[in-house]
Each structure stands twice: as structure tokens, then as C-alpha cells.
């Protein structure tokens, strides 16, 4: 449990104040707290993670309503101006979060809502209308409620004492401890759980089967706590910077992960599985024997391409797509390598970029499973909370729903000296880290932001049927029009603890060229069909789309600090999520800023082993410290859930 305090209990002085609880800010807070700094970590939101957060279904609906209501907020005359002295000036912070735009919601599932239907385990109920951002035409095409209809939803709980996720063991997919924004919740059994009385005739059971598979909106609401829906969709490279940091710092003990089981490709209107490892390549029925040899030869070269400069130096000025054509690879293999292994752009990625991406993919194979990727159980939102827990363990203080009115700057030294919070309390500090979304338009008037297009879908089955219905897949759909980006699709099953049994949670992401719906809806139409009662009676090839959310998110990564107006040197800017698949950008940013605050300090070292702590001058007892407990490779069969302290190495 975090030491969450009210304003009158807060100390008046800290070494570091962090505003925002996204992944970079949380890593920095943990690193500073671990190095002995006094850390205050505040967020005006009621949940951890900012744009890195995960929500239950009702929590997501409440989040959507927040952004719809944001535009109605009127800035009042700031009372804190009276506290600014003559030798000081203030940098006002924004009360509005403008990082999310063009939010559109569509419900395709049968809306047989009954009065009294609410999320299982919810503490309070609030009926609120749910309509599309579009008008009647969109409502009709998407089976949305019209203006005079209302869907029964549950607003997000008031979370007073949120706690970051603890280490969890997954023993049963159906009955689990699910956490909403980091708070442990006990889930009820799914109402769709199979099992009938022995006295029920077989004919009746068969007759009821179609209804049993029919997923309604009321079911989704009732099982809402089994959903953990990420605002940003990412995976962890098994040898990436974030995995290394989780292991080094022991933060990995606070979370658990699952392997991504399949890499998929979309080619000629069909979804296919891509062979990744050597065993997959030679077992593949999609490739001819000649193609298998060609692919293995090229991938072997990519693993150590720097040792053979003659093979690629002459092609450095062309795109990776053009380079692949020179390597005697068939169109089939070129497509697999470009879109599903390197996962790079056909038009903008250079040969070197493609070779580096391919080598990174291959280097990560086999550490924890047959693909290079891991996904955190309960969603990406667990990761910021894990680092918040580490910060709290070493004395960091946390305040949610605690907004900061302004930064106080000394005119003479041009250094920031304090903040003034919503209660008017002045809190002094040496260093200030602020997440980009908290700056006002005056501060960001010269900043040019990119945008990320996001879609979140709930579907009734996988885009590629397999023997097991517990597949976790990543798929890249290539761009078709010039000026557009490839769309990354991540499909999660119920064993990831992100959706209810019998459904899949699908995330779509790309760099924005238009609104999220305009960018992503064509891909949604290629992969899914809207749910209708008529199609329910007949088998269809594509999965049915039950519910969809589209929105654009600001990409503040790689913004030059000088783009912000008049920031003091001891105010550091943390960016929100980027569009990349991994989390390396967040880790690099956190380490760079930490070294500016605490030069020559180790970045997130492991906590001391209790057996090695010296008390009352006792001599150090022999033993292995945790810093030396680095996971070693072994050849065990990969488990379904990955423990970062027990990686499994496989032949690649």
C-alpha cells in the first residue's frame, strides 16, 4: 500500500518532485528514490500511468466521458498568483489534458441491456448515455444507440488507496485476482462458464448452444473487471532495455508475463503465420524447401551483418525493401522479412535500419519462448505501477488526484524553486520532472507534435483460428496508400487477463495521417465483420466485431527540450508514449534524465540482500548478493507464463 497523503500532511521540502505517473516518470522516481533522494510523485488523475494506463471496461467508459467533459471545464482565476513574490515568477501548468482527440465509440454487440445490469463487484452504479462522436448515420451503421436510447454503464470507482501490482501467480484463467488501475479485485466466475447438470437432456443443451456463444453488451459490462484495456499498445522485447532493467532492479518480482505465441502476416487478403525460429522455418508448410534454405541463409547473415560489409555497403542509400529484392528472396520471403520480422516501413526504412531491426528480432528469439516478445499480465499499465512500488518501498510519497497549479521560478537564478499545489501549499525541491501533457499552451506554443492513431476492439474469435484458443498474436498490415503507415495489430486472449473468456482484445496502432477512425477502419474492415443477429445464425470466415473504440493520442517523444518556452534548467520534461512497438525510448529517456539529476549514481541497482546487510559493525557474511543473481540460460521447455528470473533459452 502506498503512503498516500493529504496536502496538510506533506513535508514542505523534497529533493525531487515528479509530476505525472507515466512509465518514464515512474522509472525516474524509482531510480531517484533508490539512490536516496526524497521523492514526491503526484498526478492530477485518479489512476496511475497517465497515457500508459490500463482500465477495466467500465473504467475505460469513465475515461472516455472525462475527455468529453474536459472541453466544458472553464479555467478560473488562479488564486495561487497571490503567493508569488516580487523576486519570483510562475510557470502555470495546464488543467486540461489535450493529449487525446477524436474519440469515437461503436457498439456492435446485441444491446439487450436490462435494468440492474452492472459490472460484477462494482461498488457504485451510474447510468450514462453512450453515443458515437458521429451523428445518426454512424449510429445506424454501427448499431449504436440513438440519442433517446441509453446504455447502462458503470462509472469508474473512486480509488482512494491504489496500490501497484504485486507478483501474481496464474493458476486458473477463469477465477483470478484482477486489478483495476493497480488495485486488487476479486472477480466473479464468468456467467458463460461451461458446465451443465447431468439431468439436462442433450437435445436441450444442443439447442441452447447458439445462445451460449452469443456475447451481448450486458455480458461485457457484467464481466467488465476481466478486461484490462491498455491506452497504449506495446510489447517487451525479451532482450530489450526494459526487460534488462526489470531484472537488474528486481522490479520483475512485481509482475508476470506471457509469451507472444505467434507472429502473423497479412498478404493477398489472408492472415498467415510467419515461421520465426529455425524449427518453425523447417516445419512450415507455407514455404518450399528452396525458400526455407534462402530464408535461413539470409537470417544467418543478418545476425552478423556487420562482419560482412561487402554484402550491404553498396546498398546503404536505398530502402530495405529495395535491398531485399537484391538478395534473391522470393516475394513471399520479402514480405515476411519486411513486415513481420524487421517490421519496418516499406518506403522510409533504410537498408541499415532494416538489418538492425532484423538482427534485434533474431537476437531476442528463444530467451523466453519461440517469439521475441513478452506481454505483461493485466496489461501494459502494470509496468508504471511496478516502478512506483519500488519508489514507495524506498520512501517515495504518492498523491493521486493532486494537481499542481504552477512552478515557482526565482528570477535571479532562473531556477525552479518550488511548486504550488491545488491546496495552495508551497513545496520546495531541487529538481522537477514534468510530463509533457501538464505544460500549458504558452509553454508548448512552438512544439510540433505527431499523433498516434489507436483502435481497441473486442471480438468473438481470433483472426487466425488454431487448435488452441489461447493465442497471443502480433500482425502487421502493410500500408496501401502513399503517405500512410503500416498498421500494427496485437491480439490478446483471455489468459493474458485483459478480456473475458470467449472474447479477444485487439489493439491497432499506427502513425496518424488522419483521424484514428479514418486511418484504422479500413484495416478493421479487412480483418473483421460487424456483429449482426443474421450472421450469428451462419458461420462466417472473419471474427465478429462486438465493440470498438477509436482515438488519437499525442506522440511527444523526441521533442527537443529547446522547443519549450523558458524552462528552467532544473525542470526536466518526460514524454508520453511513442508509436514504437517496444519501450526502449522510455527507458533511455529515464536513464538520461536520471544521470542529469544524480550524476555518477547507479541507475536502478538491485536492493541489497537482507543477508548481506551489515548491522552494528558485524562483518559481512559470505553469500551471493542479489546483484549477482542474473538469470542464466537453460534449455528448459518454455512455460506459458514467463518469469523474468527464469528465462528459457532455445535454439534459434
XYZ file of C-alpha atoms in Angstrom:
652
model
C 0.000 0.000 0.000
C 1.369 3.411 -0.988
C 1.946 6.191 1.545
C -0.786 8.404 0.057
C -1.070 11.665 1.993
C -3.251 14.738 2.059
C -1.727 18.146 1.468
C -1.583 19.152 5.141
C 0.466 16.015 5.857
C 3.013 16.585 3.103
C 6.540 17.660 4.006
C 7.419 21.098 2.687
C 10.699 20.064 1.052
C 11.903 17.246 -1.254
C 14.900 16.534 -3.437
C 12.858 15.535 -6.490
C 9.233 16.265 -7.408
C 7.780 14.183 -10.252
C 4.529 15.300 -11.900
C 2.819 12.509 -13.845
C 2.931 8.724 -13.340
C 3.679 7.504 -16.881
C 6.376 4.906 -17.486
C 9.389 7.278 -17.876
C 8.383 9.328 -14.821
C 7.811 6.188 -12.745
C 11.203 4.740 -13.688
C 12.952 8.013 -12.789
C 11.062 8.252 -9.492
C 12.112 4.696 -8.630
C 15.745 5.342 -9.575
C 15.915 8.573 -7.565
C 14.260 7.029 -4.522
C 16.596 4.027 -4.730
C 19.628 6.362 -4.775
C 18.496 8.050 -1.547
C 16.651 11.094 -2.906
C 13.488 12.311 -1.185
C 10.807 11.901 -3.881
C 7.295 13.317 -4.128
C 5.325 11.757 -7.007
C 1.991 13.433 -7.834
C -0.649 13.024 -10.530
C -3.831 15.012 -11.077
C -5.527 11.866 -12.374
C -7.214 9.293 -10.155
C -5.162 6.413 -11.581
C -1.537 5.504 -12.184
C 0.077 5.504 -15.616
C -1.297 8.546 -17.464
C -1.480 7.546 -21.128
C 0.284 4.274 -20.227
C -2.633 3.165 -18.037
C -4.929 0.126 -18.303
C -8.641 0.177 -17.455
C -11.451 -2.222 -16.790
C -14.310 -1.869 -19.274
C -16.307 0.491 -17.060
C -13.117 2.345 -16.175
C -12.489 2.896 -19.883
C -16.019 4.240 -20.375
C -15.425 6.651 -17.493
C -12.117 7.695 -19.087
C -13.962 8.402 -22.354
C -16.507 10.535 -20.502
C -13.694 12.503 -18.832
C -12.369 13.593 -22.205
C -15.828 14.501 -23.411
C -16.333 16.634 -20.289
C -12.857 18.207 -20.429
C -13.970 20.732 -23.028
C -16.598 22.068 -20.607
C -14.040 22.994 -17.942
C -13.557 26.738 -17.550
C -10.260 27.987 -16.137
C -10.953 30.015 -13.025
C -8.851 32.953 -11.965
C -5.849 31.396 -10.232
C -5.709 32.205 -6.514
C -2.126 30.978 -6.304
C -0.879 34.172 -8.000
C -1.129 35.896 -4.647
C 1.626 33.611 -3.331
C 4.155 34.609 -5.992
C 6.699 37.033 -4.504
C 8.255 40.042 -6.235
C 11.504 38.192 -6.986
C 9.619 35.199 -8.404
C 7.609 34.312 -11.475
C 5.295 31.399 -12.179
C 5.001 28.844 -14.952
C 1.324 27.904 -14.912
C 0.502 24.255 -15.566
C -2.491 23.126 -17.589
C -5.677 21.799 -16.006
C -6.780 20.186 -19.268
C -5.267 17.054 -20.771
C -5.253 17.661 -24.510
C -3.308 14.549 -25.494
C -6.410 12.597 -26.610
C -8.572 13.620 -29.576
C -11.229 12.283 -31.964
C -12.686 9.721 -29.547
C -15.334 7.571 -31.261
C -17.121 4.554 -29.736
C -19.143 1.920 -31.599
C -21.131 -0.953 -30.109
C -21.964 -3.827 -32.465
C -22.962 -6.466 -29.900
C -26.616 -7.015 -29.101
C -27.658 -4.317 -26.664
C -30.200 -6.289 -24.654
C -29.471 -4.254 -21.562
C -31.635 -4.987 -18.559
C -32.115 -2.639 -15.667
C -29.833 -3.660 -12.840
C -27.018 -4.986 -15.066
C -23.727 -3.738 -13.720
C -20.109 -4.726 -13.616
C -19.500 -7.663 -11.286
C -18.050 -6.436 -7.995
C -18.601 -2.744 -8.719
C -19.218 -0.525 -5.700
C -21.399 2.030 -7.397
C -23.555 2.301 -10.459
C -24.106 5.233 -12.761
C -26.338 5.192 -15.820
C -24.789 7.309 -18.526
C -25.619 7.672 -22.189
C -23.086 6.258 -24.608
C -23.184 7.670 -28.097
C -20.834 7.898 -31.019
C -18.933 11.043 -31.798
C -20.737 10.890 -35.131
C -24.395 11.505 -35.822
C -27.347 9.303 -36.709
C -25.678 7.828 -39.777
C -22.811 6.415 -37.736
C -25.213 5.226 -35.074
C -27.233 3.283 -37.616
C -24.244 1.773 -39.423
C -22.593 0.718 -36.180
C -25.765 -0.359 -34.361
C -25.178 2.439 -31.873
C -27.864 3.744 -29.543
C -29.592 6.832 -30.827
C -29.912 9.975 -28.766
C -33.017 8.776 -26.941
C -31.502 5.421 -26.059
C -29.257 4.814 -23.095
C -26.760 2.112 -22.265
C -26.360 1.129 -18.646
C -22.714 1.594 -17.725
C -20.723 1.812 -14.552
C -18.587 4.802 -13.827
C -15.068 4.255 -12.524
C -14.705 3.776 -8.799
C -13.149 6.414 -6.629
C -9.835 4.759 -5.905
C -8.599 6.135 -2.626
C -5.748 3.785 -1.888
C -4.383 2.411 -5.105
C -1.505 0.029 -4.897
C 0.807 -1.026 -7.705
C 0.568 -4.602 -8.846
C 2.225 -7.308 -6.829
C 3.745 -10.531 -8.102
C 0.961 -12.821 -9.244
C 0.702 -16.498 -9.932
C -1.669 -17.597 -12.685
C -3.288 -20.875 -11.715
C -6.762 -20.556 -13.191
C -7.846 -18.445 -16.097
C -11.490 -18.294 -15.022
C -11.167 -17.329 -11.365
C -8.434 -14.745 -10.920
C -7.487 -11.701 -8.960
C -7.896 -8.878 -11.430
C -6.605 -5.413 -10.713
C -8.203 -2.203 -11.872
C -5.637 0.583 -12.112
C -3.416 -1.376 -9.787
C -5.939 -2.206 -7.068
C -6.577 -5.876 -6.382
C -10.094 -7.006 -7.143
C -11.695 -10.419 -6.828
C -13.527 -11.444 -9.979
C -16.699 -13.462 -10.083
C -16.950 -16.500 -12.273
C -17.946 -15.764 -15.842
C -21.636 -16.360 -16.461
C -20.679 -18.090 -19.692
C -18.703 -20.756 -17.881
C -19.401 -24.153 -19.362
C -20.934 -26.947 -17.411
C -24.468 -28.303 -17.136
C -26.409 -30.589 -14.841
C -26.365 -34.293 -15.660
C -30.191 -34.270 -15.653
C -30.430 -31.832 -18.582
C -31.158 -33.671 -21.854
C -28.511 -33.499 -24.571
C -31.046 -32.145 -27.096
C -31.748 -29.119 -24.903
C -28.029 -28.485 -24.461
C -27.502 -28.527 -28.211
C -30.477 -26.248 -28.764
C -29.064 -23.722 -26.323
C -25.575 -23.771 -27.833
C -26.024 -20.808 -30.243
C -27.302 -18.615 -27.407
C -24.424 -19.698 -25.246
C -21.916 -18.333 -27.756
C -23.856 -15.127 -28.267
C -21.982 -12.355 -26.490
C -24.087 -9.345 -25.590
C -23.173 -5.881 -24.416
C -24.649 -6.631 -20.994
C -22.231 -9.576 -20.663
C -19.312 -7.327 -21.496
C -20.450 -4.819 -18.866
C -21.073 -7.518 -16.264
C -17.669 -9.116 -16.872
C -16.051 -5.694 -17.200
C -13.496 -6.324 -14.471
C -11.983 -9.125 -16.500
C -10.946 -6.527 -19.050
C -7.688 -4.625 -18.670
C -7.601 -2.343 -21.681
C -4.357 -0.513 -22.482
C -4.350 3.042 -23.769
C -1.029 2.359 -25.478
C -0.286 -0.975 -27.146
C 3.260 -2.246 -26.774
C 5.239 -5.445 -26.264
C 8.520 -6.139 -24.498
C 11.494 -7.406 -26.484
C 12.911 -10.315 -24.493
C 16.411 -8.778 -24.680
C 15.246 -5.163 -24.675
C 16.243 -2.380 -22.304
C 13.074 -2.645 -20.220
C 13.480 -6.383 -19.579
C 17.105 -5.799 -18.581
C 16.027 -3.006 -16.210
C 13.240 -5.109 -14.678
C 15.705 -7.896 -13.938
C 18.514 -5.650 -12.721
C 16.306 -3.693 -10.319
C 14.281 -6.682 -9.040
C 11.121 -4.885 -10.183
C 10.353 -8.013 -12.204
C 9.144 -9.571 -8.929
C 6.118 -7.279 -9.060
C 4.787 -8.547 -12.398
C 4.358 -11.633 -14.530
C 4.474 -12.018 -18.285
C 3.284 -14.244 -21.096
C 4.987 -15.125 -24.344
C 3.592 -13.856 -27.599
C 2.794 -17.166 -29.266
C 2.539 -16.180 -32.949
C 3.900 -13.721 -35.482
C 1.340 -13.239 -38.255
C 1.423 -11.661 -41.709
C -1.326 -10.215 -43.885
C -0.778 -10.965 -47.555
C -3.165 -11.087 -50.510
C -6.160 -10.693 -48.212
C -5.212 -13.623 -45.963
C -3.705 -13.906 -42.496
C -0.781 -16.342 -42.307
C 1.576 -17.454 -39.564
C 5.213 -16.470 -40.033
C 7.926 -19.024 -39.186
C 10.410 -17.426 -36.790
C 12.820 -19.950 -35.305
C 14.872 -22.487 -37.248
C 12.443 -25.212 -36.222
C 9.463 -23.122 -37.384
C 11.093 -22.484 -40.744
C 11.748 -26.139 -41.482
C 8.322 -27.230 -40.180
C 6.494 -24.620 -42.233
C 4.163 -25.856 -44.958
C 3.891 -22.381 -46.475
C 7.478 -22.350 -47.745
C 9.107 -24.550 -50.336
C 12.373 -26.277 -49.496
C 14.241 -23.750 -51.642
C 12.583 -20.852 -49.803
C 13.482 -22.380 -46.446
C 17.156 -22.521 -47.400
C 17.067 -18.980 -48.802
C 15.418 -17.617 -45.658
C 17.797 -19.363 -43.270
C 20.812 -18.144 -45.256
C 19.587 -14.547 -45.194
C 18.663 -14.592 -41.486
C 22.059 -16.085 -40.616
C 23.705 -13.203 -42.498
C 21.551 -10.633 -40.660
C 22.681 -11.941 -37.271
C 26.250 -10.821 -38.003
C 25.858 -8.496 -40.972
C 28.484 -6.069 -39.637
C 31.166 -8.711 -40.255
C 30.299 -8.723 -43.964
C 30.277 -5.058 -45.051
C 30.708 -6.006 -48.711
C 27.242 -7.551 -48.638
C 25.382 -4.322 -47.788
C 27.659 -1.243 -48.038
C 26.743 -0.644 -51.673
C 23.036 -0.610 -50.750
C 23.102 1.803 -47.787
C 21.405 4.593 -49.747
C 18.341 2.568 -50.773
C 15.391 1.316 -48.745
C 15.406 -2.038 -47.001
C 12.556 -3.114 -49.262
C 14.693 -2.494 -52.363
C 17.666 -4.204 -50.727
C 15.634 -7.372 -50.131
C 14.926 -7.573 -53.852
C 18.670 -7.797 -54.499
C 19.067 -10.783 -52.161
C 17.334 -13.324 -54.403
C 14.446 -13.693 -51.967
C 11.030 -14.640 -53.324
C 8.197 -12.086 -52.953
C 6.763 -14.285 -50.214
C 10.003 -14.137 -48.206
C 10.465 -10.421 -48.850
C 7.021 -9.775 -47.394
C 7.702 -11.907 -44.293
C 11.075 -10.295 -43.589
C 9.984 -6.704 -44.227
C 6.637 -6.657 -42.418
C 6.754 -9.460 -39.836
C 10.404 -9.779 -38.813
C 12.033 -6.381 -39.345
C 8.605 -4.682 -39.003
C 9.900 -1.625 -40.845
C 8.410 0.785 -43.341
C 8.487 -0.167 -46.995
C 9.164 3.391 -48.122
C 11.184 5.100 -45.387
C 13.396 2.476 -43.680
C 16.967 2.312 -44.951
C 18.948 -0.858 -45.508
C 20.840 -0.342 -42.236
C 17.604 0.259 -40.313
C 16.151 -2.969 -41.706
C 19.247 -5.032 -40.946
C 19.389 -3.692 -37.379
C 15.694 -4.426 -36.824
C 16.037 -7.944 -38.226
C 19.068 -8.654 -36.039
C 17.230 -7.341 -32.953
C 14.286 -9.624 -33.710
C 16.546 -12.661 -34.140
C 18.659 -11.804 -31.100
C 15.541 -11.826 -28.905
C 14.295 -15.193 -30.169
C 14.365 -18.106 -27.765
C 15.066 -16.357 -24.480
C 11.569 -16.907 -23.094
C 9.793 -18.663 -25.944
C 9.551 -19.119 -29.701
C 8.971 -15.428 -30.404
C 10.979 -12.357 -29.303
C 8.143 -10.738 -27.355
C 6.549 -10.749 -23.904
C 3.315 -9.184 -22.690
C 2.651 -8.233 -19.034
C -0.342 -9.960 -17.461
C -3.131 -7.465 -16.691
C -1.820 -5.094 -19.346
C 0.874 -2.542 -20.067
C -0.466 -0.357 -17.254
C 1.125 -2.704 -14.718
C 4.647 -1.560 -15.645
C 4.500 2.048 -14.373
C 2.890 0.763 -11.178
C 5.715 -1.732 -10.635
C 8.276 1.082 -10.642
C 6.007 3.229 -8.435
C 6.019 0.390 -5.928
C 9.825 0.325 -5.963
C 9.887 4.086 -5.373
C 7.444 3.749 -2.467
C 9.479 0.917 -0.916
C 12.444 3.295 -0.678
C 10.447 6.166 0.805
C 8.753 7.911 -2.122
C 5.438 9.624 -1.330
C 2.487 9.348 -3.732
C -0.506 11.665 -4.207
C -3.135 10.906 -6.833
C -5.909 13.401 -7.704
C -3.406 16.033 -6.620
C -2.912 18.761 -9.194
C -0.087 21.271 -9.317
C -1.071 24.856 -10.091
C 2.316 26.231 -11.083
C 6.083 26.015 -10.920
C 7.728 28.839 -8.967
C 10.877 30.250 -10.614
C 13.460 32.515 -8.995
C 14.006 35.495 -11.303
C 17.655 35.979 -10.397
C 18.965 32.413 -10.679
C 16.380 31.307 -13.305
C 15.995 28.068 -11.351
C 12.717 26.482 -10.326
C 12.482 26.505 -6.543
C 9.014 25.159 -5.663
C 5.549 24.124 -6.758
C 2.192 25.377 -5.522
C -0.426 22.648 -5.375
C -4.230 22.715 -5.545
C -4.457 23.411 -1.808
C -2.124 26.374 -2.047
C 0.748 24.580 -0.324
C 4.224 25.608 -1.455
C 6.569 22.604 -1.681
C 10.284 23.210 -2.246
C 12.536 20.922 -4.285
C 15.864 20.838 -6.121
C 14.686 19.020 -9.258
C 11.338 18.890 -11.056
C 10.229 16.316 -13.639
C 7.068 17.168 -15.539
C 5.195 15.007 -18.031
C 4.641 16.899 -21.285
C 0.829 16.954 -21.058
C 0.959 19.132 -17.910
C 2.504 22.110 -19.694
C 0.210 24.902 -20.835
C -0.194 26.126 -24.395
C 2.056 29.088 -23.595
C 4.924 26.750 -22.743
C 4.316 24.491 -25.759
C 3.462 27.123 -28.380
C 6.477 26.181 -30.556
C 6.260 22.409 -30.086
C 5.254 20.357 -33.139
C 3.611 17.112 -32.034
C 2.993 13.962 -34.006
C -0.129 11.869 -33.430
C -0.753 8.154 -32.907
C -3.916 6.516 -34.232
C -5.323 3.892 -31.890
C -8.208 1.447 -32.001
C -9.354 -1.001 -29.322
C -11.658 -3.817 -30.424
C -13.494 -6.601 -28.624
C -14.063 -9.591 -30.932
C -15.511 -13.071 -30.571
C -12.613 -15.102 -32.002
C -9.080 -14.925 -33.355
C -8.063 -13.538 -36.738
C -6.382 -16.910 -37.366
C -8.058 -19.969 -35.888
C -5.776 -22.564 -34.278
C -6.024 -25.699 -32.157
C -5.744 -23.578 -29.018
C -7.952 -20.554 -28.434
C -5.330 -19.035 -26.123
C -3.105 -17.440 -28.750
C -1.375 -14.083 -28.365
C -0.509 -12.686 -31.780
C 1.117 -9.720 -33.463
C 0.235 -8.869 -37.047
C 1.445 -6.094 -39.349
C -0.895 -4.937 -42.115
C 1.170 -3.111 -44.769
C 0.230 0.397 -45.893
C -1.626 0.504 -49.191
C -1.673 4.206 -49.989
C 1.319 6.581 -50.228
C 1.715 8.729 -47.147
C 0.088 6.209 -44.817
C 1.721 3.874 -42.301
C 1.576 0.137 -41.744
C -0.865 -0.837 -39.006
C 0.329 -2.942 -36.071
C -2.286 -5.342 -34.704
C -1.855 -7.059 -31.323
C -4.477 -9.662 -30.435
C -4.779 -10.738 -26.792
C -6.658 -13.762 -25.439
C -8.302 -14.201 -22.049
C -5.274 -15.876 -20.449
C -3.466 -12.503 -20.568
C -6.051 -11.283 -18.015
C -7.100 -8.488 -20.368
C -10.506 -9.741 -21.561
C -13.342 -12.058 -20.582
C -13.410 -15.692 -21.629
C -14.805 -16.204 -25.117
C -13.548 -12.836 -26.402
C -10.358 -11.333 -27.762
C -8.979 -7.852 -27.138
C -7.434 -6.384 -30.296
C -5.217 -3.280 -30.370
C -4.459 -1.416 -33.606
C -1.745 1.248 -33.786
C -0.184 3.396 -36.497
C 1.294 6.843 -37.028
C -1.558 9.235 -37.747
C -2.195 10.748 -41.137
C -5.896 11.489 -40.441
C -8.226 10.754 -37.558
C -7.843 7.362 -35.897
C -11.048 6.035 -37.392
C -10.077 7.146 -40.910
C -6.623 5.580 -40.532
C -7.680 2.279 -38.986
C -11.218 1.472 -40.072
C -10.098 0.114 -43.497
C -7.887 -2.437 -41.700
C -10.703 -3.305 -39.289
C -12.973 -3.987 -42.265
C -10.370 -6.306 -43.827
C -9.980 -8.410 -40.684
C -13.421 -8.353 -39.024
C -17.129 -8.128 -39.739
C -19.666 -6.262 -37.588
C -21.794 -8.446 -35.360
C -25.376 -8.915 -36.561
C -28.092 -11.326 -35.488
C -28.401 -12.716 -39.022
C -24.705 -13.507 -39.317
C -24.856 -15.134 -35.886
C -27.042 -17.860 -37.368
C -24.485 -18.707 -40.048
C -20.788 -19.388 -39.789
C -18.642 -16.597 -41.192
C -14.949 -16.631 -42.040
C -13.934 -13.469 -40.224
C -14.196 -12.812 -36.474
C -17.180 -10.735 -35.393
C -16.621 -7.239 -34.067
C -18.506 -6.641 -30.815
C -17.266 -3.225 -29.688
C -14.803 -0.640 -30.991
C -13.063 2.492 -29.729
C -11.016 4.871 -31.892
C -8.909 7.779 -30.640
C -5.814 9.815 -31.477
C -3.049 10.133 -28.891
C -0.326 12.758 -28.841
C 3.203 11.496 -29.537
C 5.532 13.800 -27.604
C 8.623 11.610 -27.953
C 11.819 13.026 -29.453
C 10.733 16.627 -28.840
C 13.774 18.850 -28.396
C 13.840 20.442 -24.954
C 14.606 23.814 -26.549
C 11.186 23.724 -28.220
C 9.568 24.508 -24.854
C 9.457 28.180 -23.879
C 11.630 29.431 -20.988
C 12.021 26.230 -18.984
C 14.459 26.488 -16.053
C 17.477 24.163 -16.242
C 16.300 22.079 -13.270
C 12.906 21.343 -14.874
C 13.040 18.150 -16.950
C 10.443 17.070 -19.500
C 9.174 13.482 -19.803
C 7.362 12.493 -22.985
C 4.272 10.356 -23.363
C 4.175 7.046 -25.257
C 5.688 6.837 -28.724
C 4.396 4.793 -31.659
C 7.122 2.144 -31.469
C 6.480 -1.467 -30.532
C 8.958 -1.622 -27.662
C 9.689 0.523 -24.607
C 13.330 1.375 -25.272
C 12.586 5.068 -25.784
C 11.055 5.384 -22.305
C 13.983 3.597 -20.632
C 16.616 5.644 -22.494
C 14.818 8.854 -21.598
C 14.542 7.867 -17.944
C 18.220 6.934 -17.663
C 19.373 10.122 -19.412
C 17.345 12.362 -17.099
C 18.377 10.380 -14.021
C 22.052 10.882 -14.841
C 21.451 14.634 -15.090
C 19.838 14.643 -11.647
C 22.154 12.119 -9.968
C 25.424 12.015 -11.900
C 27.724 9.079 -11.124
C 24.898 7.170 -9.410
C 23.963 3.646 -10.487
C 20.667 3.554 -12.388
C 18.127 1.389 -10.523
C 20.521 -1.028 -8.784
C 19.007 -4.096 -7.129
C 18.016 -3.769 -3.467
C 20.513 -5.189 -1.001
C 20.208 -8.802 0.017
C 18.974 -8.879 3.641
C 21.680 -11.441 4.459
C 24.367 -9.006 3.307
C 23.237 -6.005 5.355
C 25.842 -5.122 7.992
C 24.379 -4.285 11.392
C 26.293 -2.913 14.399
C 29.630 -3.303 12.695
C 29.253 -7.033 12.065
C 31.491 -8.411 9.380
C 29.901 -9.082 6.002
C 28.583 -12.592 5.876
C 29.684 -14.639 2.881
C 26.938 -15.175 0.356
C 25.725 -14.154 -3.022
C 24.198 -10.715 -3.273
C 21.158 -10.146 -5.443
C 23.211 -8.083 -7.859
C 24.929 -11.267 -8.936
C 21.728 -13.236 -9.305
C 21.481 -12.623 -13.036
C 19.327 -15.181 -14.820
C 21.365 -17.739 -16.658
C 20.340 -19.538 -19.791
C 18.980 -23.036 -19.707
C 17.271 -25.307 -22.143
C 14.008 -25.937 -20.328
C 10.730 -26.040 -22.213
C 9.136 -22.569 -22.178
C 6.294 -22.108 -19.737
C 3.098 -20.387 -20.739
C 3.759 -17.585 -18.261
C 7.259 -16.180 -18.247
C 9.138 -15.461 -15.026
C 11.894 -12.981 -15.800
C 14.130 -14.609 -13.206
C 13.971 -17.927 -15.008
C 14.472 -17.258 -18.701
C 14.416 -20.204 -21.027
C 16.930 -20.266 -23.862
C 16.106 -22.126 -27.052
C 17.964 -22.910 -30.167
C 17.350 -20.177 -32.700
